[in-house]
XYZ file of C-alpha atoms in Angstrom:
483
model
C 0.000 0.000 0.000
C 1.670 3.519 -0.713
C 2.018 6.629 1.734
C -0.276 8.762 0.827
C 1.730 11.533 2.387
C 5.402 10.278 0.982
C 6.290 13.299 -1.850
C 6.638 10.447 -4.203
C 3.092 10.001 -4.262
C 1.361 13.302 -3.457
C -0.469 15.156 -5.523
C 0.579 18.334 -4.375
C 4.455 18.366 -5.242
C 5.689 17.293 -9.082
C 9.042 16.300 -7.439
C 9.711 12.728 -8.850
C 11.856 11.441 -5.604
C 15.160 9.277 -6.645
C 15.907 5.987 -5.170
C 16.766 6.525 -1.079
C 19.366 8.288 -0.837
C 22.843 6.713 1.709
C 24.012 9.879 3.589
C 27.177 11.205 2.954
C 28.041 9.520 0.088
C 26.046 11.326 -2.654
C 23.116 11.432 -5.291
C 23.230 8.140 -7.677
C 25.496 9.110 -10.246
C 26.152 7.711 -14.542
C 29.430 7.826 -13.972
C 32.562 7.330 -11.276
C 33.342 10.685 -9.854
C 36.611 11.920 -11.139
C 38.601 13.348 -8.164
C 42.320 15.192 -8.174
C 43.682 16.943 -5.104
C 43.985 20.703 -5.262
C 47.590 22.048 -5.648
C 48.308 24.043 -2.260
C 48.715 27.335 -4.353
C 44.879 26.869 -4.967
C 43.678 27.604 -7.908
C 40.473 25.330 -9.808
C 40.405 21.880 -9.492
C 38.844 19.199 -11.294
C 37.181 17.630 -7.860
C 33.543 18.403 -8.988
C 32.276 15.665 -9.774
C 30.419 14.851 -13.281
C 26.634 15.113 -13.256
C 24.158 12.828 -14.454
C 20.671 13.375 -16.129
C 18.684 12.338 -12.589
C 20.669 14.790 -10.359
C 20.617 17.708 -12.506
C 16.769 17.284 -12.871
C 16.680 16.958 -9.089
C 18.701 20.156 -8.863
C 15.993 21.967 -10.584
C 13.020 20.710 -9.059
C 14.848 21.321 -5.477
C 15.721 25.316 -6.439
C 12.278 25.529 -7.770
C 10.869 24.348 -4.214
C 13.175 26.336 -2.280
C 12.451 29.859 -4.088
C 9.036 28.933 -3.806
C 9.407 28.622 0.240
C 11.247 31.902 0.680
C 8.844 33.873 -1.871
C 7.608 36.953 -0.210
C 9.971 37.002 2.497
C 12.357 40.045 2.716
C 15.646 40.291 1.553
C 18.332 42.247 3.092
C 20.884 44.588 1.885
C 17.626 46.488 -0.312
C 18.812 47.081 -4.349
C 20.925 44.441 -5.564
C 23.787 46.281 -5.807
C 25.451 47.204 -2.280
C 28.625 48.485 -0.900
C 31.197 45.937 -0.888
C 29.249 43.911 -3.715
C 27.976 44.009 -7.345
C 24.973 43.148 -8.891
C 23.335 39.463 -8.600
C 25.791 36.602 -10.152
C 24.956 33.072 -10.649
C 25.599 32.446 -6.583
C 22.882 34.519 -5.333
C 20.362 31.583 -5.665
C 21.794 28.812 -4.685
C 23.525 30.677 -1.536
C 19.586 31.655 -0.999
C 18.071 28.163 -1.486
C 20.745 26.745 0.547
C 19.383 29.168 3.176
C 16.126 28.391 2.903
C 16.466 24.537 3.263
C 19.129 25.345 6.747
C 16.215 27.467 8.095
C 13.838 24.773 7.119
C 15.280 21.672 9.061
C 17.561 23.590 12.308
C 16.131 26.365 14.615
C 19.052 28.917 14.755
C 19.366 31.556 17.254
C 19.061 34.250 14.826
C 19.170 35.602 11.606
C 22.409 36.492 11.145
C 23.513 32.898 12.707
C 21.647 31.686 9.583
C 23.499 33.765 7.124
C 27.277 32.789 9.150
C 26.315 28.975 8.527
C 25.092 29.133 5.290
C 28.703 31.013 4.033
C 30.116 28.770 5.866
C 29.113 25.858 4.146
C 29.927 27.311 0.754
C 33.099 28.485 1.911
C 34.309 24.725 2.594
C 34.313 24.466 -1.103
C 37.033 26.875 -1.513
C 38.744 25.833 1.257
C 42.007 25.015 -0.706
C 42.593 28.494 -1.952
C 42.002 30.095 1.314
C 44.494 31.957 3.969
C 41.940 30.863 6.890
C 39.638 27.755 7.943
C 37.330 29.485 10.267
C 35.881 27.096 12.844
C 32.043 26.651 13.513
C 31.499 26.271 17.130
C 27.830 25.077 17.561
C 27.482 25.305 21.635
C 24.412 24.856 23.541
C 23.316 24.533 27.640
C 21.702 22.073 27.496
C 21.230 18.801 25.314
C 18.448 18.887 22.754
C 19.229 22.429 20.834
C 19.659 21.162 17.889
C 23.264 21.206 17.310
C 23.480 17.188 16.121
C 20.712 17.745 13.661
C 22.612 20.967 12.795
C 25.518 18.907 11.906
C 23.646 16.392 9.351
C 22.865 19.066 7.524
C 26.351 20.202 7.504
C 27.390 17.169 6.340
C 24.824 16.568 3.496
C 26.322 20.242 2.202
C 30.225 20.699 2.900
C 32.905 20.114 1.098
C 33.848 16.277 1.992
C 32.510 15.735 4.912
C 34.719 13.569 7.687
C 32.379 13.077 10.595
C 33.322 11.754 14.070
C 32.258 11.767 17.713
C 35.660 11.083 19.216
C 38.787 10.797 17.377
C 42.403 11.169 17.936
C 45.465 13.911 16.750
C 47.306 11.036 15.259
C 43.816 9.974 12.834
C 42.866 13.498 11.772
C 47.023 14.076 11.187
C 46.947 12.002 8.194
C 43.525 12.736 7.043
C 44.419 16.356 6.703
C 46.240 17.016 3.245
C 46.064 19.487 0.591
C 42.391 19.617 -0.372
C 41.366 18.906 3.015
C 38.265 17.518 4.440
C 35.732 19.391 6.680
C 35.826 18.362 9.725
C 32.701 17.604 11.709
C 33.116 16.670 15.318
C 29.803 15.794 17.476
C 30.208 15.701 21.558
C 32.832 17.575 21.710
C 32.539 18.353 25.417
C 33.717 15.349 26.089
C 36.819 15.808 24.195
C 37.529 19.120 26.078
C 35.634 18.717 29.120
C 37.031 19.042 33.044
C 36.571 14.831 32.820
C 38.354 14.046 29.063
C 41.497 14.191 29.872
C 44.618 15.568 28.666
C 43.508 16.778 25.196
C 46.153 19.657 24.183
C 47.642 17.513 21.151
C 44.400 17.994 19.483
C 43.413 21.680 20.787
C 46.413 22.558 19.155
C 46.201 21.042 15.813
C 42.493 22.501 15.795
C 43.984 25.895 16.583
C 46.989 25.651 14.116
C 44.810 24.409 11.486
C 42.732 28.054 11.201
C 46.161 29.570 9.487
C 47.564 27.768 6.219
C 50.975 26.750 6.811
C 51.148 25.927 10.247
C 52.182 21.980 9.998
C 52.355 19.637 12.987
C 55.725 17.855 13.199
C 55.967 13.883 14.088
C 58.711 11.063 14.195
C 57.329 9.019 11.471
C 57.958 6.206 9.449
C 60.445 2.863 10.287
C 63.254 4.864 9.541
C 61.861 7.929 12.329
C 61.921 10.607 9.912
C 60.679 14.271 10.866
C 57.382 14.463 9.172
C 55.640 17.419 8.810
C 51.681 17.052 8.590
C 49.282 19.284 7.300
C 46.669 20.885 9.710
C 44.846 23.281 7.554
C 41.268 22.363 7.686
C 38.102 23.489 8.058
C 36.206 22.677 11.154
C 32.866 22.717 12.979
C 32.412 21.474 16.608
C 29.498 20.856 18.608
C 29.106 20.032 22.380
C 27.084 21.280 25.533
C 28.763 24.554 26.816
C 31.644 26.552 25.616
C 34.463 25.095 24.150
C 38.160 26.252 25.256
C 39.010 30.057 24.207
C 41.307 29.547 22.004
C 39.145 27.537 20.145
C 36.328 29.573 20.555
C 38.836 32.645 19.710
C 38.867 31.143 16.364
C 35.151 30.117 15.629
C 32.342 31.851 13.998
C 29.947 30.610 17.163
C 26.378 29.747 16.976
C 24.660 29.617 20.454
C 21.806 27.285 19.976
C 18.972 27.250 22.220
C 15.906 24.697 22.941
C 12.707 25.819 20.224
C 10.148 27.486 21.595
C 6.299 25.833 21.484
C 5.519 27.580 18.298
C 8.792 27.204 16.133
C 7.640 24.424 13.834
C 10.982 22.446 11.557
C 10.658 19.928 8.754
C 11.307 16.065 10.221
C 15.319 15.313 8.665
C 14.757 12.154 6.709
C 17.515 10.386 4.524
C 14.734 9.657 1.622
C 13.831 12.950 1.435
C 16.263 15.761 2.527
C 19.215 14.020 1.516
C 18.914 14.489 -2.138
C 17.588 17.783 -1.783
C 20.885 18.690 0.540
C 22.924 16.792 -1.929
C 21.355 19.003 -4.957
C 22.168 22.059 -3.315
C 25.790 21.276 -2.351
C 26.713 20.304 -5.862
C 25.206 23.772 -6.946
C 27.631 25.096 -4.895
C 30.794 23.012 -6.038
C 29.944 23.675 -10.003
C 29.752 27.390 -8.841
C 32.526 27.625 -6.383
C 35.358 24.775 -7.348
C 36.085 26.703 -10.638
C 36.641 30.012 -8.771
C 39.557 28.521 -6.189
C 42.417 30.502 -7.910
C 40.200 33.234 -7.976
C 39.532 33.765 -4.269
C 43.487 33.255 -3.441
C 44.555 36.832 -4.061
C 41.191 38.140 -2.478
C 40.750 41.080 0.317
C 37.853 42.131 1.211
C 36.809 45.029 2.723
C 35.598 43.573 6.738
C 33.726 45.567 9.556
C 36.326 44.019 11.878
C 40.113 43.753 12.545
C 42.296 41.186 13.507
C 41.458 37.626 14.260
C 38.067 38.034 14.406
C 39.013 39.688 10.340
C 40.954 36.343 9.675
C 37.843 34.064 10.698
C 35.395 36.044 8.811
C 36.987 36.809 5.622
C 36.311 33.790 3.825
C 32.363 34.224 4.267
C 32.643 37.814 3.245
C 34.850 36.039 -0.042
C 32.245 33.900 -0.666
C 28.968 36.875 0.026
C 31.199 39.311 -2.616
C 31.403 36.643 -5.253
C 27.339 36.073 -4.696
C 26.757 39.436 -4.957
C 23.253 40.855 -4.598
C 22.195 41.336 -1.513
C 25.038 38.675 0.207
C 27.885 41.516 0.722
C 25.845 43.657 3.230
C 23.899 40.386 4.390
C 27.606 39.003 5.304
C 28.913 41.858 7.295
C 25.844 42.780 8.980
C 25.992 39.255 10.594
C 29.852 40.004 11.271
C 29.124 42.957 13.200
C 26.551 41.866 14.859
C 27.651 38.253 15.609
C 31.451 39.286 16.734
C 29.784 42.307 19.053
C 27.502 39.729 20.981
C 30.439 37.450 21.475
C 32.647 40.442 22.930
C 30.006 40.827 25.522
C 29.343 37.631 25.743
C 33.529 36.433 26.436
C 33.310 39.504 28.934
C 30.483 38.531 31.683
C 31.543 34.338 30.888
C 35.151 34.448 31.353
C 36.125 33.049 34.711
C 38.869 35.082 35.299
C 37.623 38.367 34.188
C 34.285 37.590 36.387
C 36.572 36.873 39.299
C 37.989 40.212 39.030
C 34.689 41.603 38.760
C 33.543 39.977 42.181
C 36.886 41.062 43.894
C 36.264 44.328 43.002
C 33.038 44.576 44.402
C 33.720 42.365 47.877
C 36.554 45.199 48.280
C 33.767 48.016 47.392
C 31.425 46.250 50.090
C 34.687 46.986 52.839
C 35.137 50.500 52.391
C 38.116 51.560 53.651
C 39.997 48.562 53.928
C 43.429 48.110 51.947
C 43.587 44.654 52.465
C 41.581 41.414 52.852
C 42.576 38.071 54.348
C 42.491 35.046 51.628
C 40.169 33.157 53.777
C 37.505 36.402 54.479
C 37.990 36.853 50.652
C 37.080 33.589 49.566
C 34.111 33.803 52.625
C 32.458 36.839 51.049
C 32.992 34.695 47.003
C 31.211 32.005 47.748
C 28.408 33.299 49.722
C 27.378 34.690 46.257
C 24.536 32.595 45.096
C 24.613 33.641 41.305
C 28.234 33.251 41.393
C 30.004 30.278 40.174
C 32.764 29.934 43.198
C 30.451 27.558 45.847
C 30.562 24.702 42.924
C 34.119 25.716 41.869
C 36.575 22.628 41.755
C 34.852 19.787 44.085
C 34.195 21.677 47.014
C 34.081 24.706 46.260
C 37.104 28.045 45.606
C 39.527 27.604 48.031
C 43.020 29.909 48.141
C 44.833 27.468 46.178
C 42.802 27.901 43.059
C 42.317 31.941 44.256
C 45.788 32.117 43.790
C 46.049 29.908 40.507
C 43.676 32.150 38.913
C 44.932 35.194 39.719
C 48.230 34.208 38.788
C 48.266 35.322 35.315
C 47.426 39.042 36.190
C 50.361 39.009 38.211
C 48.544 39.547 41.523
C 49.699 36.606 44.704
C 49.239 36.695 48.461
C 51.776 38.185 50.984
C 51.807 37.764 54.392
C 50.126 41.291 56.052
C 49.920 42.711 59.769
C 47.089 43.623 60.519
C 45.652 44.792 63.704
C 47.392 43.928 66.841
C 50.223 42.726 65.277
C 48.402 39.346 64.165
C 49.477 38.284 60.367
C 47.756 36.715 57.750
C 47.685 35.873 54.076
C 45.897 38.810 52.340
C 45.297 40.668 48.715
C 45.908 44.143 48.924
C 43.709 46.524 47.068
C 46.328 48.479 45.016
C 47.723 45.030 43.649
C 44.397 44.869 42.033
C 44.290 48.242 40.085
C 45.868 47.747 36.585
C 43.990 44.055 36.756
C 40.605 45.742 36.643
C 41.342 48.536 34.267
C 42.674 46.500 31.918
C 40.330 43.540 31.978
C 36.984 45.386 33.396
C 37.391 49.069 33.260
C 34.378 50.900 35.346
C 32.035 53.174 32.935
C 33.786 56.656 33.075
C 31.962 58.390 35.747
C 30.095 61.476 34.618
C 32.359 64.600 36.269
C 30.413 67.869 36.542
C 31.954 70.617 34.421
C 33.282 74.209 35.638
C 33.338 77.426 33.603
C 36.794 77.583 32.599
C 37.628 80.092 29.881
C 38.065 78.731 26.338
C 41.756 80.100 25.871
C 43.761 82.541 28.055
C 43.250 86.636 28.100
C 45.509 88.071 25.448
C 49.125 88.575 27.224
C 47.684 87.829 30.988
C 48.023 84.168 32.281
C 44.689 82.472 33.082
C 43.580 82.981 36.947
C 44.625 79.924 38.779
C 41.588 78.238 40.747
C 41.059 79.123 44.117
C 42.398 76.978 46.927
C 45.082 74.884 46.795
C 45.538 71.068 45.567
C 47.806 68.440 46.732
C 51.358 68.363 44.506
C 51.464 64.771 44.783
C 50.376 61.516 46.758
C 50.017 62.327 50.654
C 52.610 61.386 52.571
C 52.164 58.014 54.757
C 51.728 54.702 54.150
C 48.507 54.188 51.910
C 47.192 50.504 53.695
C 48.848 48.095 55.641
C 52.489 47.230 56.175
C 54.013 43.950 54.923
C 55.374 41.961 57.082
C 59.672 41.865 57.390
């Protein structure tokens, strides 16, 4: 008996369905695909593979499904010429179907999280004539945001997908070469969580691998020859809570979060959305794979500097080829997606919060210059929306005080304090370039006094009246250290 509702049999869709689709490993094909890796000077490649009859017509029938999903809905960026772009090109549409069909199956945080992983994705097919592999880190609170289901449809739509839940440096090593995979790594809080283990071979071939030419050297071989291995690659993690900062440093990151009752996604089935994914990523190879040497001597014009430039140039590559409305699309998201992770790295980061909280336990005792470790630590963990009563196993204690604070140069001495009794103690004014540096106070709003614009002509201005102090008073300033 057929399924009435199965599209191969409805009456509402003319999409003939091919046979059910394996994921990962492409649409049925005429022909073997014809392969050759890209020289690392980049450049276009022969890697995309030949079409047949069925996928092309699948192609066609998918873009006609997806434009008819996002008709009506607003584009961004207004004409279709922008700054930073030029009129429509042959990528506009399938960049936009591509969109559609992410939005349709994954519930992302926001729109301009939709735009990153969509130019992400296309940007994997480039990879090989790129200066950067920007990371995608897909991190949620809690289980069930989506981010597994976000990474099937990665893989149905990257550039050769390598998939994996738990792997080791030595495997993803010699898996790396030069047209790389795209890696995909699921769980990967318990790769860098407090109870993995000792993990830095791989953090650091994850954060070596976002700059070409940054190899990984091993003993290899019977004969124990220095090898050099390749670690430029593309990558996209996903695990429950942050990942480590230099990893995150490094990543475009999307912040999932649970759907609410009303936000409604289309069921991910192999039979159905894998061809459809499948259609749209090799849209994206017969635009893109031609245009590697092209993108090699690129520079855009980015909204931001630095790393966070590095990790978002090759999705504002990809937007200015596109054209259309992608160039503003792309930066807009840049802006706004780099911004929210600036405040978002300054009220998360341990250290910087611990500064914060120090700060405000010495603005609670007025007028001391000096605290004792353990009435410190007292005051820290009495904080119930603070994270120091559940720090380590039982809770901050002055060892990991003093392990955290190490890095801003700031230790305990031993302090007198009143009769004669000493203690370990912070002193305030150790403190001072720490929280100016790291979490500078708004500048406080000074009233203003009517003080002539420039000087009489030949007469020095009037001096105020009174007198102020020349320097520092005289005295010490808190309490003496112990000889």
């Amino acid at each position: 008996m057929k399924d009435p509702t199965s599209p191969a049999t409805s009456n509402a869709s003319s999409v003939v369905w091919p046979p059910i689709a394996v994921p990962g490993q492409g649409l049925p094909r005429n022909g073997e695909e014809q392969t050759e890796p890209c020289p690392d000077t980049g450049g276009a490649t022969s890697d995309a593979p030949n079409r047949s009859t069925g996928g092309s017509q699948l192609a066609q029938a998918s873009a006609q499904t997806a434009a008819s999903d996002s008709a009506g809905a607003p584009s961004l960026g207004g004409p279709e010429t922008q700054d930073g772009g030029g009129a429509a090109g042959e990528g506009t549409a399938p960049l936009d179907d591509l969109r559609t069909a992410i939005g349709r199956y994954v519930v992302l945080p926001s729109d301009e999280a939709l735009t990153a992983v969509t130019l992400w994705v296309a940007a994997s097919h480039i990879q090989p004539g790129l200066q950067h592999a920007p990371r995608l880190a897909v991190v949620g609170p809690t289980k069930g945001c989506g981010k597994s289901r976000l990474l099937d449809v990665l893989y149905e739509t990257v550039h050769q997908p390598m998939m994996t839940v738990n792997t080791s440096p030595a495997v993803v090593f010699r898996v790396i070469g030069k047209n790389p995979p795209t890696l995909l790594v699921d769980e990967a809080d318990t790769i860098f969580g407090p109870k993995a283990g000792d993990k830095e071979d791989l953090r650091g071939l994850l954060n070596a691998g976002h700059q070409r030419n940054r190899p990984a050297w091993r003993i290899s071989g019977p004969e124990h020859k220095p090898t050099a291995f390749p670690t430029f690659a593309m990558a996209a993690l996903a695990g429950i809570g942050d990942l480590p900062d230099t990893i995150m440093d490094r990543a475009i990151v999307i912040r999932m979060q649970k759907r609410k009752p009303g936000e409604q996604i289309s069921p991910f089935r192999s039979r159905y959305s894998v061809p459809e994914l499948h259609a749209l990523r090799d849209r994206l190879a017969d635009w893109l794979v031609p245009q590697r040497g092209t993108v090699t001597g690129a520079v855009p014009k980015m909204p931001v500097e630095d790393r966070a430039a590095d990790t978002w140039e090759p999705l504002v590559i990809v937007a200015d080829l596109a054209g259309g409305h992608w160039p503003a699309r792309a930066r807009a998201a840049c802006l706004a997606m780099t911004r929210n992770e600036v405040v978002q790295d300054e009220q998360t980061t341990l250290k910087t919060r611990l500064l914060r909280d120090i700060r405000r336990v010495f603005d609670q005792e007025a007028g001391k210059e000096a605290l004792r470790s353990q009435e410190l630590l007292a005051v820290l963990i009495q904080d119930a929306e603070a994270p120091w009563a559940e720090y380590g196993t039982k809770g901050l204690n002055a060892y990991h005080l003093a392990n955290l604070l190490r890095d801003f140069g700031i230790s305990p001495a031993n302090y007198r304090f009143e009769k004669g009794r000493q203690a370990k103690a912070y002193a305030r004014n150790q403190f001072v370039d720490a929280w100016a540096r790291y979490c500078p106070d708004p500048a406080p709003s000074v009233p203003t006094t009517e003080v002539p614009a420039r000087p009489t002509q030949g007469r020095p201005p009037t001096p105020p009246s009174g007198s102020l102090p020349a320097g520092p008073p005289i005295g010490p300033a808190g309490p003496r250290p112990a000889r």
